[in-house]
Amino acid sequence: MAAGGFLLALLVLSCLAASSNGVTFSSLQKTLIVTASPTQGQVLKAGEDQITVTWSYNNTFATGTDSTYKTIKVKLCYAPISQVDRAWRKTVDNLAKDKSCQFNIVAKPYSPSNNTSTWTVERDIPTATYFVRAYAFDSAGEYVGYGQSTDAHKTTNLFEIQAISGRHVSIDIASICFSAFSVLSLFAFFFMEKRKGKASQQK
Ligand SMILES: *[C@@H]1O[C@H](CO)[C@@H](O)[C@H](O)[C@H]1NC(C)=O
Ligand SMILES: *[C@@H]1O[C@H](CO)[C@@H](O)[C@H](O)[C@H]1NC(C)=O
Ligand SMILES: *[C@@H]1O[C@H](CO)[C@@H](O)[C@H](O)[C@H]1NC(C)=O
């Protein structure tokens, strides 16, 4: 039993360690000005309505330029208003583990003159309140800046998306770590059962 528990703890730790080498959101500078077309409180229909996103470098930003920016990725993010009962929607500081912005809208080369994109809300987007965030990446694929369509507290310019079927989100939670954890728990269970079997044979 103790060995099984230890094994499980070890596997969980190695799973966490494998996904924890990433950039933190709090270390990232908000260098981009991002706007999205939905107005505050607008309700969009999945599979039908469109979102137009525009991004540009904030030229009054005190330090740096966008000369290292190579790629832009725009994501649809859950807003705090929909975090009630759903703590996993909160932003995780380690961006490699963050699931609050799990829907990709646009990924394209960063170019100041080509800084807008229109996206039809995909059919499988769950009903929730959202905002849009853009991340800039350098040539090594590292995060180098971001911007979002809402304020720092995620209270302004929030919009809603209504799923086609009233589909809700629980299915989306399953992360690699979560499923790995289930498989490993199963192994640990068999391991312990085997030991129990051996122990009773010896009696
Ligand atoms: C641009 O950056 C400056 C300095 O960080 C900030 O005060 C200002 O609010 C930013 N502008 C926008 C539109 O985000
Ligand atoms: C981004 O697009 C807008 C509207 O098309 C344009 O006015 C603006 O100059 C562009 N941003 C940059 C940094 O060129
Ligand atoms: C803007 O980017 C899109 C997608 O990357 C590309 O298809 C399009 O030709 C670009 N437009 C201009 C004017 O460069």
CSV table of C-alpha atoms and ligand atoms in Angstrom, one decimal:
chain,number,residue,atom,x,y,z
A,1,MET,CA,0.0,0.0,0.0
A,2,ALA,CA,2.7,2.4,1.0
A,3,ALA,CA,4.8,1.4,-2.0
A,4,GLY,CA,1.8,1.9,-4.3
A,5,GLY,CA,1.1,5.3,-2.9
A,6,PHE,CA,4.8,6.3,-3.3
A,7,LEU,CA,4.8,5.1,-6.9
A,8,LEU,CA,1.7,7.1,-7.6
A,9,ALA,CA,3.1,10.2,-6.0
A,10,LEU,CA,6.3,9.8,-8.1
A,11,LEU,CA,4.3,9.4,-11.3
A,12,VAL,CA,2.2,12.5,-10.6
A,13,LEU,CA,5.3,14.5,-9.8
A,14,SER,CA,7.0,13.5,-13.0
A,15,CYS,CA,3.9,14.4,-14.9
A,16,LEU,CA,3.8,17.8,-13.4
A,17,ALA,CA,7.5,18.3,-13.9
A,18,ALA,CA,7.2,17.4,-17.6
A,19,SER,CA,4.8,20.2,-18.3
A,20,SER,CA,6.1,22.9,-16.0
A,21,ASN,CA,9.0,24.3,-18.0
A,22,GLY,CA,7.2,27.3,-19.6
A,23,VAL,CA,6.9,31.1,-19.6
A,24,THR,CA,4.8,32.6,-16.9
A,25,PHE,CA,2.0,35.0,-17.8
A,26,SER,CA,3.0,37.4,-15.1
A,27,SER,CA,6.4,37.8,-16.6
A,28,LEU,CA,5.0,38.8,-20.0
A,29,GLN,CA,4.7,42.4,-21.1
A,30,LYS,CA,1.5,43.7,-22.4
A,31,THR,CA,2.9,45.3,-25.6
A,32,LEU,CA,0.0,44.7,-28.0
A,33,ILE,CA,-3.2,46.7,-28.4
A,34,VAL,CA,-5.9,44.2,-29.3
A,35,THR,CA,-9.5,44.9,-30.3
A,36,ALA,CA,-12.3,42.5,-31.1
A,37,SER,CA,-15.5,43.3,-33.0
A,38,PRO,CA,-18.1,42.0,-30.6
A,39,THR,CA,-19.5,44.8,-28.4
A,40,GLN,CA,-19.8,44.5,-24.6
A,41,GLY,CA,-22.4,41.8,-23.8
A,42,GLN,CA,-23.1,40.8,-27.4
A,43,VAL,CA,-24.3,37.3,-27.9
A,44,LEU,CA,-22.7,35.4,-30.7
A,45,LYS,CA,-23.9,32.1,-32.2
A,46,ALA,CA,-21.4,29.3,-32.6
A,47,GLY,CA,-21.0,28.1,-36.2
A,48,GLU,CA,-22.5,31.4,-37.6
A,49,ASP,CA,-21.3,34.7,-36.2
A,50,GLN,CA,-17.9,36.2,-36.8
A,51,ILE,CA,-15.3,37.9,-34.7
A,52,THR,CA,-12.9,40.4,-36.2
A,53,VAL,CA,-9.6,40.9,-34.3
A,54,THR,CA,-7.1,43.7,-34.8
A,55,TRP,CA,-3.7,43.9,-33.1
A,56,SER,CA,-0.9,46.5,-33.2
A,57,TYR,CA,2.2,47.2,-31.2
A,58,ASN,CA,1.7,49.8,-28.5
A,59,ASN,CA,4.2,52.5,-29.7
A,60,THR,CA,4.0,54.4,-26.4
A,61,PHE,CA,5.2,51.3,-24.6
A,62,ALA,CA,8.3,52.4,-22.7
A,63,THR,CA,10.8,49.7,-23.6
A,64,GLY,CA,11.5,47.7,-26.7
A,65,THR,CA,10.1,47.3,-30.2
A,66,ASP,CA,8.4,44.6,-32.1
A,67,SER,CA,11.5,43.8,-34.2
A,68,THR,CA,11.7,40.3,-32.6
A,69,TYR,CA,8.1,39.4,-33.2
A,70,LYS,CA,7.7,36.7,-35.8
A,71,THR,CA,4.4,35.0,-35.1
A,72,ILE,CA,1.0,36.1,-33.7
A,73,LYS,CA,-1.5,33.7,-32.2
A,74,VAL,CA,-4.9,34.9,-31.3
A,75,LYS,CA,-7.0,33.0,-28.8
A,76,LEU,CA,-10.5,32.9,-27.4
A,77,CYS,CA,-10.4,33.0,-23.6
A,78,TYR,CA,-12.9,32.3,-20.9
A,79,ALA,CA,-13.8,35.4,-18.8
A,80,PRO,CA,-14.0,35.3,-15.0
A,81,ILE,CA,-17.7,35.7,-15.1
A,82,SER,CA,-17.9,32.1,-16.2
A,83,GLN,CA,-15.4,30.8,-13.5
A,84,VAL,CA,-18.1,30.2,-11.0
A,85,ASP,CA,-17.9,26.5,-10.1
A,86,ARG,CA,-15.3,26.1,-12.8
A,87,ALA,CA,-12.0,26.9,-11.1
A,88,TRP,CA,-10.0,25.3,-13.9
A,89,ARG,CA,-11.0,28.2,-16.2
A,90,LYS,CA,-8.8,30.5,-14.2
A,91,THR,CA,-5.6,31.6,-15.9
A,92,VAL,CA,-2.7,29.4,-14.7
A,93,ASP,CA,0.5,31.5,-14.6
A,94,ASN,CA,2.5,28.9,-16.3
A,95,LEU,CA,1.4,29.4,-19.9
A,96,ALA,CA,2.2,25.8,-20.8
A,97,LYS,CA,-0.5,24.7,-18.4
A,98,ASP,CA,-3.0,27.4,-18.9
A,99,LYS,CA,-6.4,26.2,-20.2
A,100,SER,CA,-8.3,29.5,-19.9
A,101,CYS,CA,-7.3,30.4,-23.6
A,102,GLN,CA,-7.7,27.0,-25.2
A,103,PHE,CA,-9.4,28.0,-28.5
A,104,ASN,CA,-7.1,29.2,-31.3
A,105,ILE,CA,-8.6,31.9,-33.6
A,106,VAL,CA,-5.6,32.9,-35.7
A,107,ALA,CA,-2.0,32.0,-36.1
A,108,LYS,CA,0.0,33.9,-38.7
A,109,PRO,CA,3.3,35.7,-39.3
A,110,TYR,CA,3.5,39.0,-37.4
A,111,SER,CA,3.3,41.9,-39.7
A,112,PRO,CA,2.3,45.5,-38.7
A,113,SER,CA,0.6,46.0,-42.1
A,114,ASN,CA,-1.4,42.7,-41.9
A,115,ASN,CA,-2.8,43.0,-38.5
A,116,THR,CA,-6.4,42.0,-38.6
A,117,SER,CA,-8.3,38.7,-39.1
A,118,THR,CA,-11.9,37.6,-39.2
A,119,TRP,CA,-12.9,34.2,-37.7
A,120,THR,CA,-16.2,32.4,-37.8
A,121,VAL,CA,-17.0,31.1,-34.3
A,122,GLU,CA,-16.4,27.4,-34.6
A,123,ARG,CA,-19.3,25.0,-34.1
A,124,ASP,CA,-17.8,23.3,-31.1
A,125,ILE,CA,-17.2,26.3,-28.9
A,126,PRO,CA,-19.1,25.9,-25.6
A,127,THR,CA,-21.5,28.4,-24.2
A,128,ALA,CA,-19.6,30.9,-22.0
A,129,THR,CA,-18.4,34.5,-21.6
A,130,TYR,CA,-15.2,35.3,-23.5
A,131,PHE,CA,-12.6,37.8,-24.5
A,132,VAL,CA,-9.8,37.7,-27.0
A,133,ARG,CA,-6.0,37.6,-26.3
A,134,ALA,CA,-3.1,37.7,-28.7
A,135,TYR,CA,0.3,36.4,-28.0
A,136,ALA,CA,3.5,37.3,-30.0
A,137,PHE,CA,6.3,34.8,-30.4
A,138,ASP,CA,9.9,35.3,-31.5
A,139,SER,CA,11.8,33.2,-34.0
A,140,ALA,CA,12.5,30.5,-31.3
A,141,GLY,CA,8.8,30.2,-30.6
A,142,GLU,CA,9.1,31.8,-27.2
A,143,TYR,CA,6.4,34.2,-25.9
A,144,VAL,CA,7.5,37.8,-26.2
A,145,GLY,CA,4.4,39.8,-25.6
A,146,TYR,CA,0.7,39.9,-25.5
A,147,GLY,CA,-2.4,42.0,-25.6
A,148,GLN,CA,-6.1,41.4,-24.9
A,149,SER,CA,-9.5,42.9,-25.8
A,150,THR,CA,-10.4,43.3,-22.1
A,151,ASP,CA,-8.9,45.2,-19.2
A,152,ALA,CA,-6.4,43.6,-16.7
A,153,HIS,CA,-9.3,42.5,-14.4
A,154,LYS,CA,-11.2,41.0,-17.4
A,155,THR,CA,-14.3,43.1,-16.8
A,156,THR,CA,-14.6,45.2,-20.0
A,157,ASN,CA,-15.6,44.2,-23.6
A,158,LEU,CA,-16.7,40.7,-22.6
A,159,PHE,CA,-19.0,38.9,-25.0
A,160,GLU,CA,-21.0,35.7,-25.0
A,161,ILE,CA,-21.0,32.7,-27.3
A,162,GLN,CA,-24.0,30.4,-27.4
A,163,ALA,CA,-23.2,26.9,-28.4
A,164,ILE,CA,-25.3,25.3,-31.1
A,165,SER,CA,-26.6,22.4,-29.0
A,166,GLY,CA,-26.4,23.9,-25.6
A,167,ARG,CA,-23.3,21.9,-25.3
A,168,HIS,CA,-21.3,22.5,-22.2
A,169,VAL,CA,-17.7,22.2,-21.4
A,170,SER,CA,-16.9,19.3,-19.2
A,171,ILE,CA,-15.5,17.3,-22.1
A,172,ASP,CA,-12.8,19.9,-22.7
A,173,ILE,CA,-11.2,19.5,-19.3
A,174,ALA,CA,-9.4,16.3,-20.1
A,175,SER,CA,-5.8,17.3,-20.4
A,176,ILE,CA,-2.9,15.1,-21.3
A,177,CYS,CA,-1.8,15.1,-17.7
A,178,PHE,CA,-5.3,14.2,-16.5
A,179,SER,CA,-5.6,11.2,-18.8
A,180,ALA,CA,-2.0,10.1,-18.0
A,181,PHE,CA,-3.0,10.3,-14.4
A,182,SER,CA,-5.9,7.9,-14.9
A,183,VAL,CA,-3.8,5.4,-16.8
A,184,LEU,CA,-1.1,5.6,-14.1
A,185,SER,CA,-3.7,5.2,-11.3
A,186,LEU,CA,-4.9,2.0,-13.0
A,187,PHE,CA,-1.3,0.7,-13.1
A,188,ALA,CA,-0.9,1.5,-9.4
A,189,PHE,CA,-4.2,-0.3,-8.7
A,190,PHE,CA,-3.1,-3.5,-10.5
A,191,PHE,CA,0.2,-3.3,-8.8
A,192,MET,CA,-1.4,-3.1,-5.4
A,193,GLU,CA,-3.9,-5.9,-6.2
A,194,LYS,CA,-1.0,-8.1,-7.3
A,195,ARG,CA,0.7,-7.5,-4.0
A,196,LYS,CA,-2.4,-8.2,-2.0
A,197,GLY,CA,-2.8,-11.5,-4.0
A,198,LYS,CA,0.8,-12.5,-3.2
A,199,ALA,CA,0.3,-11.6,0.5
A,200,SER,CA,-2.8,-13.8,0.8
A,201,GLN,CA,-1.1,-16.7,-1.0
A,202,GLN,CA,1.7,-16.7,1.6
A,203,LYS,CA,-0.7,-17.1,4.5
B,1,LIG,C1,0.4,51.6,-24.1
B,1,LIG,O1,1.4,51.4,-23.2
B,1,LIG,C2,1.4,52.4,-22.2
B,1,LIG,C3,2.6,52.2,-21.3
B,1,LIG,O2,2.7,50.9,-20.9
B,1,LIG,C4,0.1,52.3,-21.4
B,1,LIG,O3,0.1,53.3,-20.4
B,1,LIG,C5,-1.1,52.5,-22.3
B,1,LIG,O4,-2.3,52.3,-21.6
B,1,LIG,C6,-1.0,51.5,-23.5
B,1,LIG,N1,-2.1,51.8,-24.4
B,1,LIG,C7,-3.1,50.9,-24.7
B,1,LIG,C8,-4.1,51.4,-25.7
B,1,LIG,O5,-3.1,49.8,-24.2
B,2,LIG,C1,-3.2,47.9,-37.8
B,2,LIG,O1,-4.4,48.0,-38.6
B,2,LIG,C2,-5.0,49.3,-38.4
B,2,LIG,C3,-6.3,49.2,-39.1
B,2,LIG,O2,-6.2,48.5,-40.3
B,2,LIG,C4,-4.1,50.4,-38.8
B,2,LIG,O3,-4.7,51.6,-38.7
B,2,LIG,C5,-2.8,50.4,-38.0
B,2,LIG,O4,-1.9,51.3,-38.4
B,2,LIG,C6,-2.2,49.0,-38.0
B,2,LIG,N1,-1.2,48.9,-37.1
B,2,LIG,C7,0.1,49.1,-37.4
B,2,LIG,C8,1.1,49.0,-36.2
B,2,LIG,O5,0.5,49.3,-38.5
B,3,LIG,C1,-2.3,38.8,-44.7
B,3,LIG,O1,-2.2,37.5,-44.1
B,3,LIG,C2,-2.9,36.5,-44.7
B,3,LIG,C3,-2.7,35.2,-43.9
B,3,LIG,O2,-1.4,35.1,-43.4
B,3,LIG,C4,-2.5,36.3,-46.2
B,3,LIG,O3,-3.3,35.3,-46.8
B,3,LIG,C5,-2.7,37.6,-46.9
B,3,LIG,O4,-2.3,37.6,-48.2
B,3,LIG,C6,-2.0,38.8,-46.2
B,3,LIG,N1,-2.4,40.0,-46.8
B,3,LIG,C7,-1.5,41.0,-47.2
B,3,LIG,C8,-2.1,42.2,-47.7
B,3,LIG,O5,-0.3,40.8,-47.0
